Short mmCIF file of C-alpha atoms in Angstrom, two decimals:
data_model
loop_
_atom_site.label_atom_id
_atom_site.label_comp_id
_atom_site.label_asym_id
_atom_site.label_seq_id
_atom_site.Cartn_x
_atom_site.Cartn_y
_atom_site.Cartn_z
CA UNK A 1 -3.77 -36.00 -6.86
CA UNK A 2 -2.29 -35.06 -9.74
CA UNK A 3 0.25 -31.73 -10.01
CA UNK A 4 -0.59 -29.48 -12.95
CA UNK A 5 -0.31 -25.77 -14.13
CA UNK A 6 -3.48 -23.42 -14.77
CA UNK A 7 -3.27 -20.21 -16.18
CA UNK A 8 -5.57 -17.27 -17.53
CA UNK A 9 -5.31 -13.96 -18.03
CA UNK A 10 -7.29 -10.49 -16.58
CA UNK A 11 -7.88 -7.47 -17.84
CA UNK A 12 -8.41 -4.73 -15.26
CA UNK A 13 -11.19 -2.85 -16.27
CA UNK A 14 -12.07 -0.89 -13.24
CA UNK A 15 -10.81 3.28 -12.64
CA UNK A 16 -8.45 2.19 -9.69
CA UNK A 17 -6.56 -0.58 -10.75
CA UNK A 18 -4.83 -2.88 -8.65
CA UNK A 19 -4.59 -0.52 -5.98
CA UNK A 20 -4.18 -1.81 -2.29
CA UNK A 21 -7.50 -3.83 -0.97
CA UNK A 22 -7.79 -5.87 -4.39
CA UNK A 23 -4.23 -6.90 -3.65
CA UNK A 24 -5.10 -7.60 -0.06
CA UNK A 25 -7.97 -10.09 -1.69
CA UNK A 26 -5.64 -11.67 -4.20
CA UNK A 27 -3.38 -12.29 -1.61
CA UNK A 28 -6.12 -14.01 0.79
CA UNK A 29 -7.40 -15.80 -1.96
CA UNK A 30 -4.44 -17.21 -2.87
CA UNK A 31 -3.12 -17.89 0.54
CA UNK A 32 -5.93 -20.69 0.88
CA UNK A 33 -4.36 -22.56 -1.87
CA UNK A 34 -2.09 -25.46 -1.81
CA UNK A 35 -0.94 -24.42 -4.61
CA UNK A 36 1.68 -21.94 -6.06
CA UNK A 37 0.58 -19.01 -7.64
CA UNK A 38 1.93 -16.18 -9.25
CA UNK A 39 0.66 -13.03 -11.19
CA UNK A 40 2.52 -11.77 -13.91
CA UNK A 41 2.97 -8.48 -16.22
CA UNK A 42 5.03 -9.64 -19.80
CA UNK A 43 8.18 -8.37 -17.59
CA UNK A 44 7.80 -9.60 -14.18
CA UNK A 45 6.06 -12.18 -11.92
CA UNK A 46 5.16 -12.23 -8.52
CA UNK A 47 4.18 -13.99 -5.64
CA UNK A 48 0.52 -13.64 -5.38
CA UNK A 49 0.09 -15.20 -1.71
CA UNK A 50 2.28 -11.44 -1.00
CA UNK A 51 0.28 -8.16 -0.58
CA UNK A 52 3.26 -6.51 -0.71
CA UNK A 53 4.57 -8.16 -4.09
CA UNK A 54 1.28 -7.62 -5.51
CA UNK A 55 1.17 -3.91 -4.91
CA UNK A 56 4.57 -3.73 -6.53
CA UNK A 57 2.79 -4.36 -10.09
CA UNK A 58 1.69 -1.20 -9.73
CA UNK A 59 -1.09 -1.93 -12.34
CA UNK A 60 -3.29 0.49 -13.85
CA UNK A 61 -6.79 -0.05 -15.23
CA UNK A 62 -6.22 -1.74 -19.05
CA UNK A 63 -3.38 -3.93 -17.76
CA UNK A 64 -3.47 -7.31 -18.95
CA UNK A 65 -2.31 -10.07 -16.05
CA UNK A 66 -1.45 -13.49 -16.37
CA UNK A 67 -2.45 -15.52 -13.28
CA UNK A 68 -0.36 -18.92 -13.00
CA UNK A 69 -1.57 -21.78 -10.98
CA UNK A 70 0.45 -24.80 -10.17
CA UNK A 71 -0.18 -27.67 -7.48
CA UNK A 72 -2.79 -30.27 -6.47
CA UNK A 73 -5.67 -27.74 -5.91
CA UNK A 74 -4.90 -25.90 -9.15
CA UNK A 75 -8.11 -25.40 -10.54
CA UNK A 76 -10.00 -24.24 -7.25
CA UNK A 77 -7.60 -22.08 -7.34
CA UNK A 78 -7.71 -20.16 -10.72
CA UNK A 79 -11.81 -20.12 -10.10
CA UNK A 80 -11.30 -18.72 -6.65
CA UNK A 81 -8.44 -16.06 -8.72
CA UNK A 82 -11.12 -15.58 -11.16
CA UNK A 83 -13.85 -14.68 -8.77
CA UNK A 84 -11.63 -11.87 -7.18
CA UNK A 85 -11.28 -10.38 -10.66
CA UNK A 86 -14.76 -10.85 -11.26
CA UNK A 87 -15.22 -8.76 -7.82
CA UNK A 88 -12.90 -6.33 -9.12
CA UNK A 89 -14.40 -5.78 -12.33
CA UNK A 90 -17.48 -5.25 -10.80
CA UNK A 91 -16.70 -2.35 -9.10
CA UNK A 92 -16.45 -3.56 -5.31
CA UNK A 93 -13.11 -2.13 -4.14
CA UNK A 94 -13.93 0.91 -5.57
CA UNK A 95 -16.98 2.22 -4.32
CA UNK A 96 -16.73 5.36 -2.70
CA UNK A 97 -13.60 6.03 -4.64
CA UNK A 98 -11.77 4.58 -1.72
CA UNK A 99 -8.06 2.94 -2.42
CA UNK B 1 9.14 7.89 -8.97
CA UNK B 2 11.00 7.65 -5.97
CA UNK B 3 9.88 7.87 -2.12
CA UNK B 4 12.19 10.80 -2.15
CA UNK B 5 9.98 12.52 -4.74
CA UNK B 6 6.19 12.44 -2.72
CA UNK B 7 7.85 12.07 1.01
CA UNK B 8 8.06 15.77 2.74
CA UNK B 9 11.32 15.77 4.51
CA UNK B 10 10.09 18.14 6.94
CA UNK B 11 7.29 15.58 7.95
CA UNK B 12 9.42 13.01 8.64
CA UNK B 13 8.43 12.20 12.56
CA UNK B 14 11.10 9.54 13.56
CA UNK B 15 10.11 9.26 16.89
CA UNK B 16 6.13 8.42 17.28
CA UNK B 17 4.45 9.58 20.95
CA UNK B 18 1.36 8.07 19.44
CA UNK B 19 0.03 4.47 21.33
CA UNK B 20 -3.09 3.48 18.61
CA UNK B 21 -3.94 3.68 15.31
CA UNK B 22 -6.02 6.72 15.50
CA UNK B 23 -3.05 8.75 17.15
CA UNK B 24 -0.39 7.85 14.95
CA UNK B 25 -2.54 8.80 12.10
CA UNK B 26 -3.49 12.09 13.69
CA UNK B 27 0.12 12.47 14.69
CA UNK B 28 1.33 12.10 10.89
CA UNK B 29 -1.42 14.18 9.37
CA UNK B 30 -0.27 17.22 11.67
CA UNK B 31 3.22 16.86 10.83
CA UNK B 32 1.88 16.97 7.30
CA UNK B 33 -0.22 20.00 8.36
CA UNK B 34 2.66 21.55 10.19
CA UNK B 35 4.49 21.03 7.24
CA UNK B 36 1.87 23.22 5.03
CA UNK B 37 0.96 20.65 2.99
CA UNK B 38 -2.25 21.24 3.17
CA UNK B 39 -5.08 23.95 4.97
CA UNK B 40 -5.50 23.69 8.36
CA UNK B 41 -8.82 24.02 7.98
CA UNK B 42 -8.46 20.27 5.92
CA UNK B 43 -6.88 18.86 8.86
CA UNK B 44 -9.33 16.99 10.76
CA UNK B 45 -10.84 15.95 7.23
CA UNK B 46 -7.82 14.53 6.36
CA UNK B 47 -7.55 12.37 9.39
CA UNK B 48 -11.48 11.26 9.27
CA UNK B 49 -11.04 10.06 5.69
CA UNK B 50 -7.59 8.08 6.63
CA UNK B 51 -9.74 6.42 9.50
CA UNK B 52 -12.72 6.15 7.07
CA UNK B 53 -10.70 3.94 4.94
CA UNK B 54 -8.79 1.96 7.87
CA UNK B 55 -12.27 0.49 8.23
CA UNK B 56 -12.63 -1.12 5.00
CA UNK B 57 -9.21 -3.23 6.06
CA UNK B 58 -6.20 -2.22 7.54
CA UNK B 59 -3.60 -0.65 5.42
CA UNK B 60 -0.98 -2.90 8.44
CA UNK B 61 0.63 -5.05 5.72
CA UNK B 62 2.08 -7.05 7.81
CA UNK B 63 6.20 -7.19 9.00
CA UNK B 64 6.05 -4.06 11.06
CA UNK B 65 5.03 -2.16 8.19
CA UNK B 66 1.83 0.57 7.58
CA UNK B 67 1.10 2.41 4.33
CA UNK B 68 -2.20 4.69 5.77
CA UNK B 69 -3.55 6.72 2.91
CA UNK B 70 -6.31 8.22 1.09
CA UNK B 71 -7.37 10.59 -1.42
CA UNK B 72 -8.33 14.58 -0.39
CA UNK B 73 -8.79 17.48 -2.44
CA UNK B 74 -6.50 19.13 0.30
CA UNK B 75 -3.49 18.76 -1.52
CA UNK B 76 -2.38 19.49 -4.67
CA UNK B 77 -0.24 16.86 -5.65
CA UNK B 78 0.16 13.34 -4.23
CA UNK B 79 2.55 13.78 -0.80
CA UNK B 80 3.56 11.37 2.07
CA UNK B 81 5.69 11.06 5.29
CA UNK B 82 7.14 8.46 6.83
CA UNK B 83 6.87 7.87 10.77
CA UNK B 84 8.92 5.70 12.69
CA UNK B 85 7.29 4.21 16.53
CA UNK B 86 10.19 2.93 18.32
CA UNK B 87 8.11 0.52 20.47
CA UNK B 88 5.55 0.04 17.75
CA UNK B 89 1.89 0.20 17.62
CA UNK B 90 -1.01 -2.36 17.50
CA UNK B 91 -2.87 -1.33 14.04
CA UNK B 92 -4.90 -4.64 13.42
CA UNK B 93 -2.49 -5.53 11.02
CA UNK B 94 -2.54 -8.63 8.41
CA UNK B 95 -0.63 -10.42 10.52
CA UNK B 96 -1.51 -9.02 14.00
CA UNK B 97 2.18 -7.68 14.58
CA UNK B 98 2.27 -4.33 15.88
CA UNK B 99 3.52 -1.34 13.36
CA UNK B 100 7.22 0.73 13.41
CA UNK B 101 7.45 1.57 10.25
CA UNK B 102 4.32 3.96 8.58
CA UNK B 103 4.32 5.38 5.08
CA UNK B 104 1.23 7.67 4.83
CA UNK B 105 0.58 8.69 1.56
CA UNK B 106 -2.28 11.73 0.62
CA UNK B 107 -3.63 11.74 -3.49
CA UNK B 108 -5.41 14.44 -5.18
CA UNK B 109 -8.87 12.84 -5.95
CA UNK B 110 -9.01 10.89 -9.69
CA UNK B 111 -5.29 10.53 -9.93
CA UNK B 112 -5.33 6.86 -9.36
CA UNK B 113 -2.56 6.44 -11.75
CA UNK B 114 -0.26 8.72 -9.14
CA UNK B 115 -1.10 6.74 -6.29
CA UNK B 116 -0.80 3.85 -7.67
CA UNK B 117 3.15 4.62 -8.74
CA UNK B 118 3.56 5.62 -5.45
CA UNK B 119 1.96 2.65 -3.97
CA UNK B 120 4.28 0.63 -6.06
CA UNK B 121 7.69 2.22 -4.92
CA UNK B 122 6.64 2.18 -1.24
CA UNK B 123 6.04 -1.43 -1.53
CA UNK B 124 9.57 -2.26 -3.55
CA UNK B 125 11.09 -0.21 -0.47
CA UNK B 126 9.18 -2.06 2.30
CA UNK B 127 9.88 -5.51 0.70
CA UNK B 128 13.56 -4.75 1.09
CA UNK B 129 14.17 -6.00 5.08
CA UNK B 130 17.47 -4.56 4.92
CA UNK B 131 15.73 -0.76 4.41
CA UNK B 132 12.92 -1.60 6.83
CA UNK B 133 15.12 -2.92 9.63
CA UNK B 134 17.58 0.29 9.10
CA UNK B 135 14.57 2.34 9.28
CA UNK B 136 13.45 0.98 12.93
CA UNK B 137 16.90 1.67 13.90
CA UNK B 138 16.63 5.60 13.12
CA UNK B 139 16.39 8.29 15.33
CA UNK B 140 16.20 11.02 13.63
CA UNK B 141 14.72 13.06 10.57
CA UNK B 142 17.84 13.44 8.88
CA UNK B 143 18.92 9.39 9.12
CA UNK B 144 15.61 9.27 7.80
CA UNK B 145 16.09 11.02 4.73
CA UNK B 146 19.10 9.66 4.00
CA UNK B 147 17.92 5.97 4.04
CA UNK B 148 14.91 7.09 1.60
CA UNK B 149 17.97 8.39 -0.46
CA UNK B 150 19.78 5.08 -0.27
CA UNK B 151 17.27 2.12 -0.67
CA UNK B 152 14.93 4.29 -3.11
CA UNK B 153 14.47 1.14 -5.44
#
C-alpha cells in the first residue's frame, strides 16, 4: 500500500483543553497506527503516540492543532484522530470538571 | 512557569514509606497539609477527589513517572509536591511499571488555564531522563529542590 501524508486541523472548543486524559486518548489512538503522527501548534510539533509530549502543548480551549498523518494506514488514522476530537468536543473528558 | 514556582519546598517527601497508590497519595496530601497548604479539615477531601479521579485512568504516565492531581477549593492557588519512592510503587500505570517519581499537583476549581501551564512544565521536566533519573537518585528534600532549580525547562 501506498505511503502518503494526511492532515487536518482541530479547534479545541471544550473549558479544559488538552488537559491530561484527552492526551492519554490521543496517544492510544495513535499508538494503533502504523503510521506516524504528529500534532502540531504553528511553533512546535510533537509526537502524538507520547502522552507525555502531548501534555507539553499545554493547549488551552480556542487552540487551533494541526494533526499530521503519514504511513500506509494514514487515513484510518486521521478518522480515528478525528473521532477523539469529536469526543473531546463533546464534552466527555470533562464531565464532572475532572482533569 | 516553572516547577519551582507551584512545588512547596517544604512538601517535598524524598523518601516515600507508602507501598500503593492510595498511600502515596495520602502520604503527599499530608505533607501538603503539614505544609499548611490547605485546612485540615480539607484533608481527607483532598485525598478522596485525587482517588476519585485515579479511577477515570491513571495519572502513571508511564517511565517511573506519576503526575496525581485534581482540582479543590482547598487551596488558593494552584500548588504541588514532588515525592520520590526509592523502591517504587505499583500505580496501574500506562505501561504497568511501578512509580518513583510523583508530581502531585492541587488547582483552584475553573482555573484550567493554571493547571494546564503547570501540566505542561511538569511534563517538559519528566520528558528529560537525565532530571528523572537524578531525581530517583535523591535522598533528600534539599537535593530535591535543587534539581527542580536545575532542569526547570
Amino acid at each position: 500500500m501506498e505511503s502518503s501524508t494526511l492532515r487536518n486541523c482541530f479547534v479545541l472548543t471544550n473549558h479544559q483543553g488538552l488537559h491530561m486524559r484527552p492526551c492519554g486518548a490521543i496517544a492510544a489512538t495513535a499508538a494503533r497506527f502504523q503510521s506516524s503522527v504528529t500534532v502540531s501548534l504553528p511553533d512546535r510539533q510533537v509526537n502524538a503516540k507520547s502522552i507525555l509530549d502531548l501534555m507539553t502543548l499545554g493547549a488551552p480551549k480556542g487552540t487551533e492543532l494541526t494533526v499530521e498523518v503519514d504511513g500506509p494506514d494514514a487515513k484510518d488514522a486521521l478518522d480515528a484522530m478525528a473521532g477523539v476530537f469529536d469526543r473531546l468536543a463533546k464534552g466527555d473528558f470533562d464531565e464532572k470538571d475532572e482533569t | 512557569m516553572r516547577m519551582s514556582d507551584f512545588v512547596v519546598r517544604d512538601a517535598i517527601i524524598p523518601d516515600l514509606a507508602a507501598v500503593n497508590k492510595e498511600g502515596v497519595i495520602r502520604e503527599m496530601a499530608a505533607s501538603l497539609r503539614a505544609a499548611d497548604c490547605f485546612r485540615e479539615a480539607d484533608q481527607e477531601d483532598v485525598v478522596r477527589a485525587i482517588l476519585k479521579r485515579e479511577l477515570l485512568g491513571s495519572t502513571g504516565i508511564g517511565r517511573g513517572v506519576a503526575i496525581p492531581h485534581t482540582k479543590h477549593n482547598g487551596v488558593e492557588r494552584l500548588i504541588g509536591t514532588v515525592a520520590v519512592s526509592p523502591n517504587g510503587v505499583s500505580f496501574e500505570s500506562l505501561d504497568g511499571e511501578p512509580v518513583q517519581v510523583f508530581v502531585l499537583l492541587i488547582s483552584p476549581q475553573d482555573r484550567p488555564g493554571d493547571h494546564l501551564r503547570a501540566l505542561e512544565n511538569v511534563s517538559r521536566c519528566l520528558r528529560d531522563d537525565n532530571f528523572v533519573k537524578a531525581l530517583r537518585g535523591a535522598t533528600t528534600r534539599d537535593q530535591i529542590w535543587s534539581l527542580l532549580e536545575k532542569y526547570d525547562h
